[in-house]
mmCIF file of C-alpha atoms and ligand atoms in Angstrom:
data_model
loop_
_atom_site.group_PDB
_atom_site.id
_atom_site.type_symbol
_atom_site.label_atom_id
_atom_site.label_comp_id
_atom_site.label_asym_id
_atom_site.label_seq_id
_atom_site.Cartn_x
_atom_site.Cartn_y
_atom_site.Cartn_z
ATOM 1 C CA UNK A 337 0.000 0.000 0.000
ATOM 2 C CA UNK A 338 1.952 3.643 -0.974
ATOM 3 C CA UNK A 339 1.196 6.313 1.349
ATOM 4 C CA UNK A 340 -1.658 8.372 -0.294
ATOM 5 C CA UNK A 341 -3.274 4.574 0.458
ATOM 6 C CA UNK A 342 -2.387 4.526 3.862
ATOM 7 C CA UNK A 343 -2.935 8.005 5.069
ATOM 8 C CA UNK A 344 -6.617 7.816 3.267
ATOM 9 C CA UNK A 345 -7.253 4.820 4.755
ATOM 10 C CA UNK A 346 -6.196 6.426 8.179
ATOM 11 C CA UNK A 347 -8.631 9.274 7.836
ATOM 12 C CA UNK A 348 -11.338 7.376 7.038
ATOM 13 C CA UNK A 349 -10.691 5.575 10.025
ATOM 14 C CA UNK A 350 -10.479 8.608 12.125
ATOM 15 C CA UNK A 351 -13.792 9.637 10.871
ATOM 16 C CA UNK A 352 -15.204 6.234 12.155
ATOM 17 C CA UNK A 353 -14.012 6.632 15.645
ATOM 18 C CA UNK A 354 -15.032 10.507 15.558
ATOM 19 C CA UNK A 355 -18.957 9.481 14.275
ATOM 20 C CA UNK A 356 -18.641 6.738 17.046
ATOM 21 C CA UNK A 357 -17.346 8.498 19.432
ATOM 22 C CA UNK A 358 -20.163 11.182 19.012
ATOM 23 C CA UNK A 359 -22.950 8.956 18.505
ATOM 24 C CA UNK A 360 -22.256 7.579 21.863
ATOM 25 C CA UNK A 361 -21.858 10.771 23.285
ATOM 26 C CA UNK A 362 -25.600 11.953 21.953
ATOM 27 C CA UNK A 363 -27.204 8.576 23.220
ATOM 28 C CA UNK A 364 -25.885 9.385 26.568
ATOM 29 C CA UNK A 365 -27.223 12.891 26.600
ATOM 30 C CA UNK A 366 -30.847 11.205 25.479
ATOM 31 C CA UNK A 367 -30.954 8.702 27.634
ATOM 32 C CA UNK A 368 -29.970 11.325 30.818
ATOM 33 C CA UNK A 369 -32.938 13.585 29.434
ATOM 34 C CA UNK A 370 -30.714 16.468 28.089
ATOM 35 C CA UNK A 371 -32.570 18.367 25.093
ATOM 36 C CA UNK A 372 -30.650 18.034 22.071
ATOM 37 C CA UNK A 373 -30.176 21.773 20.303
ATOM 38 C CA UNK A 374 -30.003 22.691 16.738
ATOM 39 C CA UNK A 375 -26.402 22.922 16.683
ATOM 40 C CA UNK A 376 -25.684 19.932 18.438
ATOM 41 C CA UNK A 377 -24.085 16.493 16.819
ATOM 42 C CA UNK A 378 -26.921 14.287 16.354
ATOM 43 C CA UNK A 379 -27.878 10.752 14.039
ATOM 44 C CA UNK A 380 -28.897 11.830 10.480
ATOM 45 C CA UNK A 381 -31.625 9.241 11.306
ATOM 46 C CA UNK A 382 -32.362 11.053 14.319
ATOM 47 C CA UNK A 383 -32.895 14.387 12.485
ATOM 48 C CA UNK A 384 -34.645 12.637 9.583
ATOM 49 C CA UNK A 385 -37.241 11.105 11.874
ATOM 50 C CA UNK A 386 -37.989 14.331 13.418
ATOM 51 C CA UNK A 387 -38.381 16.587 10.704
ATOM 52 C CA UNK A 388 -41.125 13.633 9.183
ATOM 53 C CA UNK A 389 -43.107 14.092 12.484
ATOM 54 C CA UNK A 390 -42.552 17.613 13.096
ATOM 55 C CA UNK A 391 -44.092 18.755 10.278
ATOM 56 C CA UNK A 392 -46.344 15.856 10.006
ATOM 57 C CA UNK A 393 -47.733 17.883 13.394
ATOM 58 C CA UNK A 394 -46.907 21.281 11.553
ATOM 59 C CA UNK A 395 -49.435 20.150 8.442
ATOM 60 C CA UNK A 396 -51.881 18.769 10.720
ATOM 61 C CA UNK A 397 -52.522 21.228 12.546
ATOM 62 C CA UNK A 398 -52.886 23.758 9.716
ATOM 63 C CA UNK A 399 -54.898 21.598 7.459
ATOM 64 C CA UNK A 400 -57.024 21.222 10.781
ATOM 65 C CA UNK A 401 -58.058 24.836 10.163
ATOM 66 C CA UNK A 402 -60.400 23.730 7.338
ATOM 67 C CA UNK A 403 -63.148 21.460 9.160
ATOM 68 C CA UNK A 404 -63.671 24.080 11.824
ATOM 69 C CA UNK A 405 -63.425 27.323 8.777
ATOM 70 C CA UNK A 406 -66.483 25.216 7.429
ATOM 71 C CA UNK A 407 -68.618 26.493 10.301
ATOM 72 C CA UNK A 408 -67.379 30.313 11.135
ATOM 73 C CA UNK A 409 -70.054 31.542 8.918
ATOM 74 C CA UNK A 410 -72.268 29.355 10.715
ATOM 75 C CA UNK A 411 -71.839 29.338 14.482
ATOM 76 C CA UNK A 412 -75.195 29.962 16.600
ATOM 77 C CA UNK A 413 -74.379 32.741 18.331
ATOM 78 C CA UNK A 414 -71.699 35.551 18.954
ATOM 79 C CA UNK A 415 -70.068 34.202 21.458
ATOM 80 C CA UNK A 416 -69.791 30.637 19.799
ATOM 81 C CA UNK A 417 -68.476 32.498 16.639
ATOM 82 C CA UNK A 418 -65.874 34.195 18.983
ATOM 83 C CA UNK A 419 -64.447 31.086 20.511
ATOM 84 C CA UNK A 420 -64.132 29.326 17.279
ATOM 85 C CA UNK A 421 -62.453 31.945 15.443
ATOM 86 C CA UNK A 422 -59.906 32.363 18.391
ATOM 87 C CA UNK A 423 -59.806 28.176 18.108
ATOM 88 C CA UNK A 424 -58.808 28.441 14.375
ATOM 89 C CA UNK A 425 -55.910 31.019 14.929
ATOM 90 C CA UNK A 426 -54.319 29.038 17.501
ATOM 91 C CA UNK A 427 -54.394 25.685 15.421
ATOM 92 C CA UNK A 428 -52.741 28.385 12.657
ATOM 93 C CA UNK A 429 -49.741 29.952 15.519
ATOM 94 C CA UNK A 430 -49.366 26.059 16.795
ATOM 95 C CA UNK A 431 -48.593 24.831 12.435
ATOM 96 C CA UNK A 432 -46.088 28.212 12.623
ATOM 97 C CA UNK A 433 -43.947 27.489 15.977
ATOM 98 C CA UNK A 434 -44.113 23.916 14.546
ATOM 99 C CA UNK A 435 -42.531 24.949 11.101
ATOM 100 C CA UNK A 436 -40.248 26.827 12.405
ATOM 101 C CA UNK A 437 -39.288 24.279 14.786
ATOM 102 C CA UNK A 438 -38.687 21.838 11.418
ATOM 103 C CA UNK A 439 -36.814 24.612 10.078
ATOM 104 C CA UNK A 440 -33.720 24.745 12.889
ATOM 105 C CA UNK A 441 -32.998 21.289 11.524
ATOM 106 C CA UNK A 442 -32.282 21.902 8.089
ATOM 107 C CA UNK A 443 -35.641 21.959 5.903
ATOM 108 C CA UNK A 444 -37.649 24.955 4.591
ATOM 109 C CA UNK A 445 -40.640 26.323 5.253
ATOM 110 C CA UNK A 446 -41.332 25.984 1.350
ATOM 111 C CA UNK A 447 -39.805 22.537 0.872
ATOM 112 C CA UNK A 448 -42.297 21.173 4.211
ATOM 113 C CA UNK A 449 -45.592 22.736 2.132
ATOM 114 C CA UNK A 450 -44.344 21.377 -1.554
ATOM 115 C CA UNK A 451 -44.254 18.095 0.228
ATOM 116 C CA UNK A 452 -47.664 18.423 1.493
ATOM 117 C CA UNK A 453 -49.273 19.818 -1.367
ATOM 118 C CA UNK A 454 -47.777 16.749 -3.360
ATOM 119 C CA UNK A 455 -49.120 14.457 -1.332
ATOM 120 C CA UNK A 456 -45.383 13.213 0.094
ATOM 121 C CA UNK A 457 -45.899 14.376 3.568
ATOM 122 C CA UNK A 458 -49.071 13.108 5.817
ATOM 123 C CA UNK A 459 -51.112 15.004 7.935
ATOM 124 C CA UNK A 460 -53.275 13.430 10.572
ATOM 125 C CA UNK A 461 -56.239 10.959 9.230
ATOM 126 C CA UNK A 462 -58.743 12.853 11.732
ATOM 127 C CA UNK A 463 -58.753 16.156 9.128
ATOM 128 C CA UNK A 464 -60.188 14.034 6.359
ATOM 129 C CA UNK A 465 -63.635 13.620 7.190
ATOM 130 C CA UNK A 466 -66.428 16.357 7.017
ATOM 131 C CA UNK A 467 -68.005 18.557 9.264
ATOM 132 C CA UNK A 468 -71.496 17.883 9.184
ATOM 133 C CA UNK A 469 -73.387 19.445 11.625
ATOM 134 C CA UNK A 470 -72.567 22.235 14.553
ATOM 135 C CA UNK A 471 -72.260 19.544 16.676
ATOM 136 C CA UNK A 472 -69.309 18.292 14.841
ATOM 137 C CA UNK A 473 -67.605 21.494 16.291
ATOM 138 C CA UNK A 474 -67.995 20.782 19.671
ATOM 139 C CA UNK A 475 -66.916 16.717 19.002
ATOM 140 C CA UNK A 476 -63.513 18.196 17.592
ATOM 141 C CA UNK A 477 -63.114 20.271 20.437
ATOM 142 C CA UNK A 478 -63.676 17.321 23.002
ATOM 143 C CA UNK A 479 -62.536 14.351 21.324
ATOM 144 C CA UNK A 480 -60.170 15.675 19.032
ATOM 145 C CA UNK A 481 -57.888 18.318 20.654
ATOM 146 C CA UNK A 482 -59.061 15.570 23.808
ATOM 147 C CA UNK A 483 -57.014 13.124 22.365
ATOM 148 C CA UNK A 484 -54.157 15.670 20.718
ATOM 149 C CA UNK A 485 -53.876 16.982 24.497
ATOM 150 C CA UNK A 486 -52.928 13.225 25.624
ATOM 151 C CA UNK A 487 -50.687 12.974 22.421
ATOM 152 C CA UNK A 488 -48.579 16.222 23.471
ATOM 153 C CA UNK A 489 -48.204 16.298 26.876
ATOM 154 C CA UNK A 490 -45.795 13.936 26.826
ATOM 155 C CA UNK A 491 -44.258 15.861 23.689
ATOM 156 C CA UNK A 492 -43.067 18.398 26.300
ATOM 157 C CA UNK A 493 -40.171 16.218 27.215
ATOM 158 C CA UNK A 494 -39.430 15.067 23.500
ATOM 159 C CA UNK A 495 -35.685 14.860 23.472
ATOM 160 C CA UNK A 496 -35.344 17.976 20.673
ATOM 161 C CA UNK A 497 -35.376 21.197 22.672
ATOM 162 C CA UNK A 498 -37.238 23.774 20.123
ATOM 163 C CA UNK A 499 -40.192 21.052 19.464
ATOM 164 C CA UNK A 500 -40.081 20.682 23.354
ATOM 165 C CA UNK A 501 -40.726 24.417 23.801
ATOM 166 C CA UNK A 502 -43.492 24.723 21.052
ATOM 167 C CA UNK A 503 -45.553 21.771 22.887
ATOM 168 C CA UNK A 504 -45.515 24.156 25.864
ATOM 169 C CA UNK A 505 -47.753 26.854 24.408
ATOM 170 C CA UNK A 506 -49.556 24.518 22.399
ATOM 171 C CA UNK A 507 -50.519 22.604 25.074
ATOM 172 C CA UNK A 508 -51.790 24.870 27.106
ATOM 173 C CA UNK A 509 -54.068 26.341 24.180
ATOM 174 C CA UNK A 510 -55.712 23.062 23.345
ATOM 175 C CA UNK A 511 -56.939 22.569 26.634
ATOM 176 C CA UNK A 512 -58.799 25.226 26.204
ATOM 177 C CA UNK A 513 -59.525 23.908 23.061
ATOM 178 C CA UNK A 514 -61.024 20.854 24.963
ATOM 179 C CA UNK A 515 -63.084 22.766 27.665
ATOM 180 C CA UNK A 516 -64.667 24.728 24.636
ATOM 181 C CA UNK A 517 -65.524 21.910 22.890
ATOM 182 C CA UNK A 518 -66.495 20.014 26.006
ATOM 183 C CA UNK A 519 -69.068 23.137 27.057
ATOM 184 C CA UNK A 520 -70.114 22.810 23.781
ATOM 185 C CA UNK A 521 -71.308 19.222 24.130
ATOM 186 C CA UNK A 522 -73.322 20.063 27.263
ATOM 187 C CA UNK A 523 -75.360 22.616 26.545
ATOM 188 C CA UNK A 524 -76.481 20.241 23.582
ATOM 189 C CA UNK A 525 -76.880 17.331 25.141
ATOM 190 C CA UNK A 526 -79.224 19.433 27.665
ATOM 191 C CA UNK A 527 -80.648 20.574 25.035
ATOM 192 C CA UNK A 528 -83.947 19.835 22.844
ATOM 193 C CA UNK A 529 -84.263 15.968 21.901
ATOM 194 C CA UNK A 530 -82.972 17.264 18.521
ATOM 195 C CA UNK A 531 -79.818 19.268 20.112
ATOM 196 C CA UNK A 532 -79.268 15.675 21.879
ATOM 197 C CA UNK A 533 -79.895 13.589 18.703
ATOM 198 C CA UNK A 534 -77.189 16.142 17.028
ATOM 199 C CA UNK A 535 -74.738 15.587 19.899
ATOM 200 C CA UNK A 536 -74.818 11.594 19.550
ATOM 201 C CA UNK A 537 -74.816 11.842 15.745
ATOM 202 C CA UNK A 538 -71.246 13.716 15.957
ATOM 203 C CA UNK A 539 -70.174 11.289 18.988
ATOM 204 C CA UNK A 540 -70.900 8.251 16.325
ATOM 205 C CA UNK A 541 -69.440 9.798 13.657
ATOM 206 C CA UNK A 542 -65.651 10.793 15.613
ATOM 207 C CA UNK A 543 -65.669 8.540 18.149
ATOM 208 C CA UNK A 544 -63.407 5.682 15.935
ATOM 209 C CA UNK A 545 -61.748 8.207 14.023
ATOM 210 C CA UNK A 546 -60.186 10.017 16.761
ATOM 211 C CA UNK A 547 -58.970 6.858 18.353
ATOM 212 C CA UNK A 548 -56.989 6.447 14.501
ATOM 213 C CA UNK A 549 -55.626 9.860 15.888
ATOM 214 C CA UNK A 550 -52.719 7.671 17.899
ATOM 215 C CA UNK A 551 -51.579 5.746 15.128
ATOM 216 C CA UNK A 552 -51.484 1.916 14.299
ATOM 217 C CA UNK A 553 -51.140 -0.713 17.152
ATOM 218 C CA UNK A 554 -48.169 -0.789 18.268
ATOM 219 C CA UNK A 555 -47.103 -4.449 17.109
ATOM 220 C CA UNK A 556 -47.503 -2.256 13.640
ATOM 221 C CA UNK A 557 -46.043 1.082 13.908
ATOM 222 C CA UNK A 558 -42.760 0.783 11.971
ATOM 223 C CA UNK A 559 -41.554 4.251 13.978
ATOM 224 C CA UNK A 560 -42.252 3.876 17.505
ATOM 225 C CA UNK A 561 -39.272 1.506 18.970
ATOM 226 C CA UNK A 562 -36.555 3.981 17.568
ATOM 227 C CA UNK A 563 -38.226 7.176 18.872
ATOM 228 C CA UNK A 564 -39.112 5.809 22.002
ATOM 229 C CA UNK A 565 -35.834 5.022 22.171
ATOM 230 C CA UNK A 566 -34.649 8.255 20.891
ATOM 231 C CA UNK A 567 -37.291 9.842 23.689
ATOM 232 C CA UNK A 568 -39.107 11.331 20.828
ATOM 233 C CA UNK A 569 -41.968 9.921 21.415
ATOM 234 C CA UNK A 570 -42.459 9.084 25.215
ATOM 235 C CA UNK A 571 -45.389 6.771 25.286
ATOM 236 C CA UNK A 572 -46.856 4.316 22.831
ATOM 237 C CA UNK A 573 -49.559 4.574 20.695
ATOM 238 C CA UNK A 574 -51.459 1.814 22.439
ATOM 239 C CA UNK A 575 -50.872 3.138 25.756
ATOM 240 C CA UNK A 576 -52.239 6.762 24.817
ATOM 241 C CA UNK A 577 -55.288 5.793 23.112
ATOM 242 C CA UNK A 578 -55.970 3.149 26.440
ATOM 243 C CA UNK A 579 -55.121 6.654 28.543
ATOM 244 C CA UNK A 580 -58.099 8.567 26.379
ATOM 245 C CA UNK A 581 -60.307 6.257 26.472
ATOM 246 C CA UNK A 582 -60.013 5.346 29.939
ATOM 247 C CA UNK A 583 -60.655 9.563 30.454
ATOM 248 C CA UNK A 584 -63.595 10.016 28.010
ATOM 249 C CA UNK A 585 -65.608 7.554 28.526
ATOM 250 C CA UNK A 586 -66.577 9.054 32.002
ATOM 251 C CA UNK A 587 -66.841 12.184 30.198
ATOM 252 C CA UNK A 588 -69.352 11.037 27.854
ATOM 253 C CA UNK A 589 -71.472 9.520 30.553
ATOM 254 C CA UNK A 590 -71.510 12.592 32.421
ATOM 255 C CA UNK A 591 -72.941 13.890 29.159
ATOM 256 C CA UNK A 592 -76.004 11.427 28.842
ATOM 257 C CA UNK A 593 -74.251 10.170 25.507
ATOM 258 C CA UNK A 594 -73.794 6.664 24.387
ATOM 259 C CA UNK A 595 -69.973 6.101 23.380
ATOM 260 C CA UNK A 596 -70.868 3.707 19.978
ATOM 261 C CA UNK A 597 -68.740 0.528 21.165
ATOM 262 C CA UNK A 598 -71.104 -2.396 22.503
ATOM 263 C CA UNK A 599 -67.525 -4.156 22.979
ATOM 264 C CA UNK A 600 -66.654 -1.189 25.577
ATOM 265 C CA UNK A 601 -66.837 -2.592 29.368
ATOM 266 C CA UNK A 602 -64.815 -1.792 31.914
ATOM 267 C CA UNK A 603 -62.396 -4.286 32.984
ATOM 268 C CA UNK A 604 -61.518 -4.192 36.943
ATOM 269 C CA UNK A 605 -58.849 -6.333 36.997
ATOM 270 C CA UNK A 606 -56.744 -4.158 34.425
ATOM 271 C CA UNK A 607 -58.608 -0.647 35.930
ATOM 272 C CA UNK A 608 -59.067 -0.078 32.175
ATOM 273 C CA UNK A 609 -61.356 -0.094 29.477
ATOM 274 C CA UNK A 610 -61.801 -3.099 27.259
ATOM 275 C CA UNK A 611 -62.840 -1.596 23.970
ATOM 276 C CA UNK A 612 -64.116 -3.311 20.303
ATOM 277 C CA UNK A 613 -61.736 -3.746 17.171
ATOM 278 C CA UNK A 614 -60.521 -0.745 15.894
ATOM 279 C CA UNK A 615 -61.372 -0.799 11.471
ATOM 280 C CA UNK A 616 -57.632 -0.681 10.439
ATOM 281 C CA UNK A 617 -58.636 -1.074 7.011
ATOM 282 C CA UNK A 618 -60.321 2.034 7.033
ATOM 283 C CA UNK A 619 -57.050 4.282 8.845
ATOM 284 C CA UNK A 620 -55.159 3.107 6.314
ATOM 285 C CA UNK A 621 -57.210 4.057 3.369
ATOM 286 C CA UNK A 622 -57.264 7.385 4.668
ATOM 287 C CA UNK A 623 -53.463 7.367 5.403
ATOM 288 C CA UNK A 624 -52.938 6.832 1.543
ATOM 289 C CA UNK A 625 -55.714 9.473 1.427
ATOM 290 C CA UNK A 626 -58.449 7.931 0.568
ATOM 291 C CA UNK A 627 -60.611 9.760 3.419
ATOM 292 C CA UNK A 628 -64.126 11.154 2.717
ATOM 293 C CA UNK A 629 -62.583 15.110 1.910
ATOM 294 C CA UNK A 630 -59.121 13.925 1.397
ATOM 295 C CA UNK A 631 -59.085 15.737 -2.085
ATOM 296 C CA UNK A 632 -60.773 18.595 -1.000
ATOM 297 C CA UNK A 633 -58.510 19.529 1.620
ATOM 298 C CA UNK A 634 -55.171 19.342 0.068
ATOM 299 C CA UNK A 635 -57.088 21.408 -2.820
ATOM 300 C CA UNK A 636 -58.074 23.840 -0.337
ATOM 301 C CA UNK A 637 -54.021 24.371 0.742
ATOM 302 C CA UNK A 638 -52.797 24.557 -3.026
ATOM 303 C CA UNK A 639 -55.433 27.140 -3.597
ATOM 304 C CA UNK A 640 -55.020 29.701 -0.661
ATOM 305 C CA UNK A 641 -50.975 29.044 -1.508
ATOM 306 C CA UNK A 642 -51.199 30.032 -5.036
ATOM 307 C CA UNK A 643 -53.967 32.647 -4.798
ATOM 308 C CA UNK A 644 -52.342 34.469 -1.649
ATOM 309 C CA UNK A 645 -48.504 34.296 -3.349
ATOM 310 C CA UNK A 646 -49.221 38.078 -3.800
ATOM 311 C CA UNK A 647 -48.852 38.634 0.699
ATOM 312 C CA UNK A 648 -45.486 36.650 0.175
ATOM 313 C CA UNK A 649 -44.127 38.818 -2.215
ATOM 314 C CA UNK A 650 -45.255 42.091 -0.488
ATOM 315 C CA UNK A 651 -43.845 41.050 2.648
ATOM 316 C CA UNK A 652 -40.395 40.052 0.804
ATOM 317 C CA UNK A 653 -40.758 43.286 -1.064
ATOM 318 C CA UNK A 654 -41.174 45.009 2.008
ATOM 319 C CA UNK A 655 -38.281 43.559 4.062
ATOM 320 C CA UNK A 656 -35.342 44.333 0.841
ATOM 321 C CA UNK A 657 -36.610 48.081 0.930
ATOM 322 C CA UNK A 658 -36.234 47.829 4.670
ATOM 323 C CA UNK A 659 -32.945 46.356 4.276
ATOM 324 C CA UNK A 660 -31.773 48.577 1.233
ATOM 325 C CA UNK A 661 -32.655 51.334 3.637
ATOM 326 C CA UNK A 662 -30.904 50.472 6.818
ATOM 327 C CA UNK A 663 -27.735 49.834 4.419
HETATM 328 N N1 BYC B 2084 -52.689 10.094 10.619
HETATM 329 O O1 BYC B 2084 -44.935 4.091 13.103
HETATM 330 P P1 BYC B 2084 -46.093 4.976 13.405
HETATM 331 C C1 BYC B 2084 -54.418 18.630 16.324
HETATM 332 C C2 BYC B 2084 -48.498 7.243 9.987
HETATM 333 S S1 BYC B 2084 -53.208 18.164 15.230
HETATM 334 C C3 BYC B 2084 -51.851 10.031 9.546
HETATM 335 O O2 BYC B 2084 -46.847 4.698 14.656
HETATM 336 P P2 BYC B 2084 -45.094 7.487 14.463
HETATM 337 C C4 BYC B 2084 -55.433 19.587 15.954
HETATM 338 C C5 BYC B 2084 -47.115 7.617 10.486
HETATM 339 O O3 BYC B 2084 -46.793 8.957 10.156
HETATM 340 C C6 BYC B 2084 -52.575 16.708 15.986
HETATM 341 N N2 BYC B 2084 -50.764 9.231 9.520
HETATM 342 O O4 BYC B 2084 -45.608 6.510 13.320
HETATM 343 C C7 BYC B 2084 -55.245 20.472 14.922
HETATM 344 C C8 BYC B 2084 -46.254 6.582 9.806
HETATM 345 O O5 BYC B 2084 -46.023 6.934 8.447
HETATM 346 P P3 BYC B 2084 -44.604 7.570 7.955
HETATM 347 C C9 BYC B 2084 -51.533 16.026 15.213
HETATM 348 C C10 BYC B 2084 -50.506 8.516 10.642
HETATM 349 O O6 BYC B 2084 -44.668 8.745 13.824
HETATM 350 C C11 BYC B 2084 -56.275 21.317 14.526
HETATM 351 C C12 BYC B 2084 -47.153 5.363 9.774
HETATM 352 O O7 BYC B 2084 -48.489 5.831 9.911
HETATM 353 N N3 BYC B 2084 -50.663 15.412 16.186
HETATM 354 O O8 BYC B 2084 -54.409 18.114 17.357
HETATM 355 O O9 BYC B 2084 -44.138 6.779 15.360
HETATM 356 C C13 BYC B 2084 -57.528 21.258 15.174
HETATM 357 C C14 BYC B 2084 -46.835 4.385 10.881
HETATM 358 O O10 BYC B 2084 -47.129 4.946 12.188
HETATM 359 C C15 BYC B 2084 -51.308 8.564 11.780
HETATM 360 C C16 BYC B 2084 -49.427 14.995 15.913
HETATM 361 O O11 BYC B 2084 -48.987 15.057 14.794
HETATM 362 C C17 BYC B 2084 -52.452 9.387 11.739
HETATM 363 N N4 BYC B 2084 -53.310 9.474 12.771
HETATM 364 O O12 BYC B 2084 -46.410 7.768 15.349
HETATM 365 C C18 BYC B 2084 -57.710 20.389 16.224
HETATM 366 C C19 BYC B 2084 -48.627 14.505 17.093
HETATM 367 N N5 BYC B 2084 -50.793 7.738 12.711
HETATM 368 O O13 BYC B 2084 -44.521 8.947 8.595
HETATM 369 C C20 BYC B 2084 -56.675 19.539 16.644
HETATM 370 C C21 BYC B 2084 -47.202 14.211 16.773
HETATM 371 C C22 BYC B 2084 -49.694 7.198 12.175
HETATM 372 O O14 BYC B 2084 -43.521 6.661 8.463
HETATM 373 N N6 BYC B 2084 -47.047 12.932 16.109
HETATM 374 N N7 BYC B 2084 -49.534 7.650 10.922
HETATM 375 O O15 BYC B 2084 -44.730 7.635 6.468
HETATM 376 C C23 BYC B 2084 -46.972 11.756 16.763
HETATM 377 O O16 BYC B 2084 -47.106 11.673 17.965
HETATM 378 C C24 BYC B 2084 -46.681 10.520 15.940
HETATM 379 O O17 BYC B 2084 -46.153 10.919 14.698
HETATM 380 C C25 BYC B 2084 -47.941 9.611 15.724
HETATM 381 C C26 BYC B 2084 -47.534 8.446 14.811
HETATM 382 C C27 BYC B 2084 -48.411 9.053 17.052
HETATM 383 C C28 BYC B 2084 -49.072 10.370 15.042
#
């Protein structure tokens, strides 16, 4: 071997022991609950993994906009129309602090939306089916940001510091999301007998859907060893739909509603719910989005994109004359 050989092979080898070396040092930090930072060493897998769930969230959460949007024109009264509209902003700051949080590890803001309007990236399977009635509105508020509150609590302690920090606000907004939507549901199900039919329609209609919300079992979820034991994730997807199940149902008797599971019983020896077969089949047709509005919502996202370009440009055009003036 001449030296040119040698010394390559030498660096390469030097590179190994460096990437080992550091790998072991960002397991360590994980696994003693440090946040990992932007501008730390970390597994290209690592980063990979979190920018597909990060702005998995960051889509979900804005294409979540659209079923409640249906029914601003429509709420019953001021002060319904009041809390939704504040509702629908905060889903639209939670998809920003979520971009950005994508953003600090390495992907655009534009590249994240090209992937969703081209149907690479997923959003969650709960935002493709339709808004029917009013009640629908109060469902979403207390099953579905019910269910997103169990989801992101935990999400607080993710291992990546900046998504860490943008569960914190979120968090706190979607419980009032919940309470909203939980009101909601009281004052119809106290309501006329057709308020009360209304209320158990919607229940019917988002009960199994929401439960999709926390992913396929976990003897089928292709992601969930490596981020649990990244600390990415910090519970299973079992174990959180068993948590909000085990909260709602209470919730739902309180309510005078019938949860539609004639499987559901409660199980003392476990201090759990035993619930019915979830229809797999159908979560995944609506993963490869096949859902009832599927279309219709990602054609609602290219639309306001392309016909609002004209507030990106202003703002751009703004900030270079701001620039051009401060130099
Ligand atoms: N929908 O290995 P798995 C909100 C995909 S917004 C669609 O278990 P992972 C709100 C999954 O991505 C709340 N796809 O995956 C907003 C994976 O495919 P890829 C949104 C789903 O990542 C407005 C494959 O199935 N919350 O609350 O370990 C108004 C295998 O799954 C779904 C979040 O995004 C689904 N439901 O676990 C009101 C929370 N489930 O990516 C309310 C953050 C699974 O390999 N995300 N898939 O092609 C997470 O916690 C996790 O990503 C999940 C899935 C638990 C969702």
């Amino acid at each position: 071997m001449d030296t040119v050989e040698l010394s390559k092979q030498n660096d390469v080898s030097a590179i190994a022991a460096d990437d080992a070396g550091r790998h072991a040092a960002f397991e360590a930090r994980v696994a003693a609950d440090e946040f990992i930072e932007p501008k730390d060493w970390m597994p290209e897998a690592y980063r990979k993994t979190l920018i597909r769930q990060i702005s998995q969230h960051a889509h979900s959460e804005i294409v979540g906009m659209l079923p409640e949007g249906n029914w601003l024109t429509r709420a019953p009264s001021l002060r319904r129309k009041a809390i939704l509209l504040a509702k629908i902003q905060d889903e639209c700051g939670h998809g920003l602090y979520l971009y950005a949080a994508a953003e600090t590890l390495g992907v655009s803001r534009d590249e994240m939306t090209e992937a969703l309007h081209a149907g690479r990236a997923k959003y969650s399977t709960i935002f493709n089916y339709p808004t029917l009635t009013w009640a629908d509105i109060g469902a979403i508020g207390w099953l579905v940001d019910g269910a997103a509150i169990l989801n992101q609590v935990p999400l607080q302690r993710t291992s990546y510091g900046p998504y860490a920090r943008a569960m914190v606000r979120i968090c706190k907004e979607e419980s009032f999301h919940q309470r909203q939507g939980y009101e909601s549901m009281m004052q119809l199900a106290n309501g006329t007998p057709a308020q009360q039919r209304m209320a158990q329609d919607a229940l019917d209609r988002w009960w199994w859907p929401s439960l999709m919300m926390f992913g396929p079992p976990d003897d089928n979820s292709p992601n969930s060893a490596q981020s649990m034991r990244w600390r990415i994730k910090r519970d299973t997807n079992d174990k959180l739909r068993q948590k909000f199940i085990d909260v709602t149902v209470p919730q739902a008797q309180a309510l005078g509603l019938t949860i539609p599971d004639p499987d559901l019983k409660w199980n003392p020896a476990r201090e759990s719910y035993d619930y019915g077969a979830i229809d797999w089949a159908e979560f995944y047709a609506v993963v490869r989005g096949e859902g009832p509005v599927a279309k219709d919502r990602i054609k609602a996202r290219i639309d306001a994109w392309e016909s609002q370009s004209w507030v990106r440009e202003a703002a751009m055009a703004h900030e270079a004359k701001r620039q051009n003036k401060a130099a």
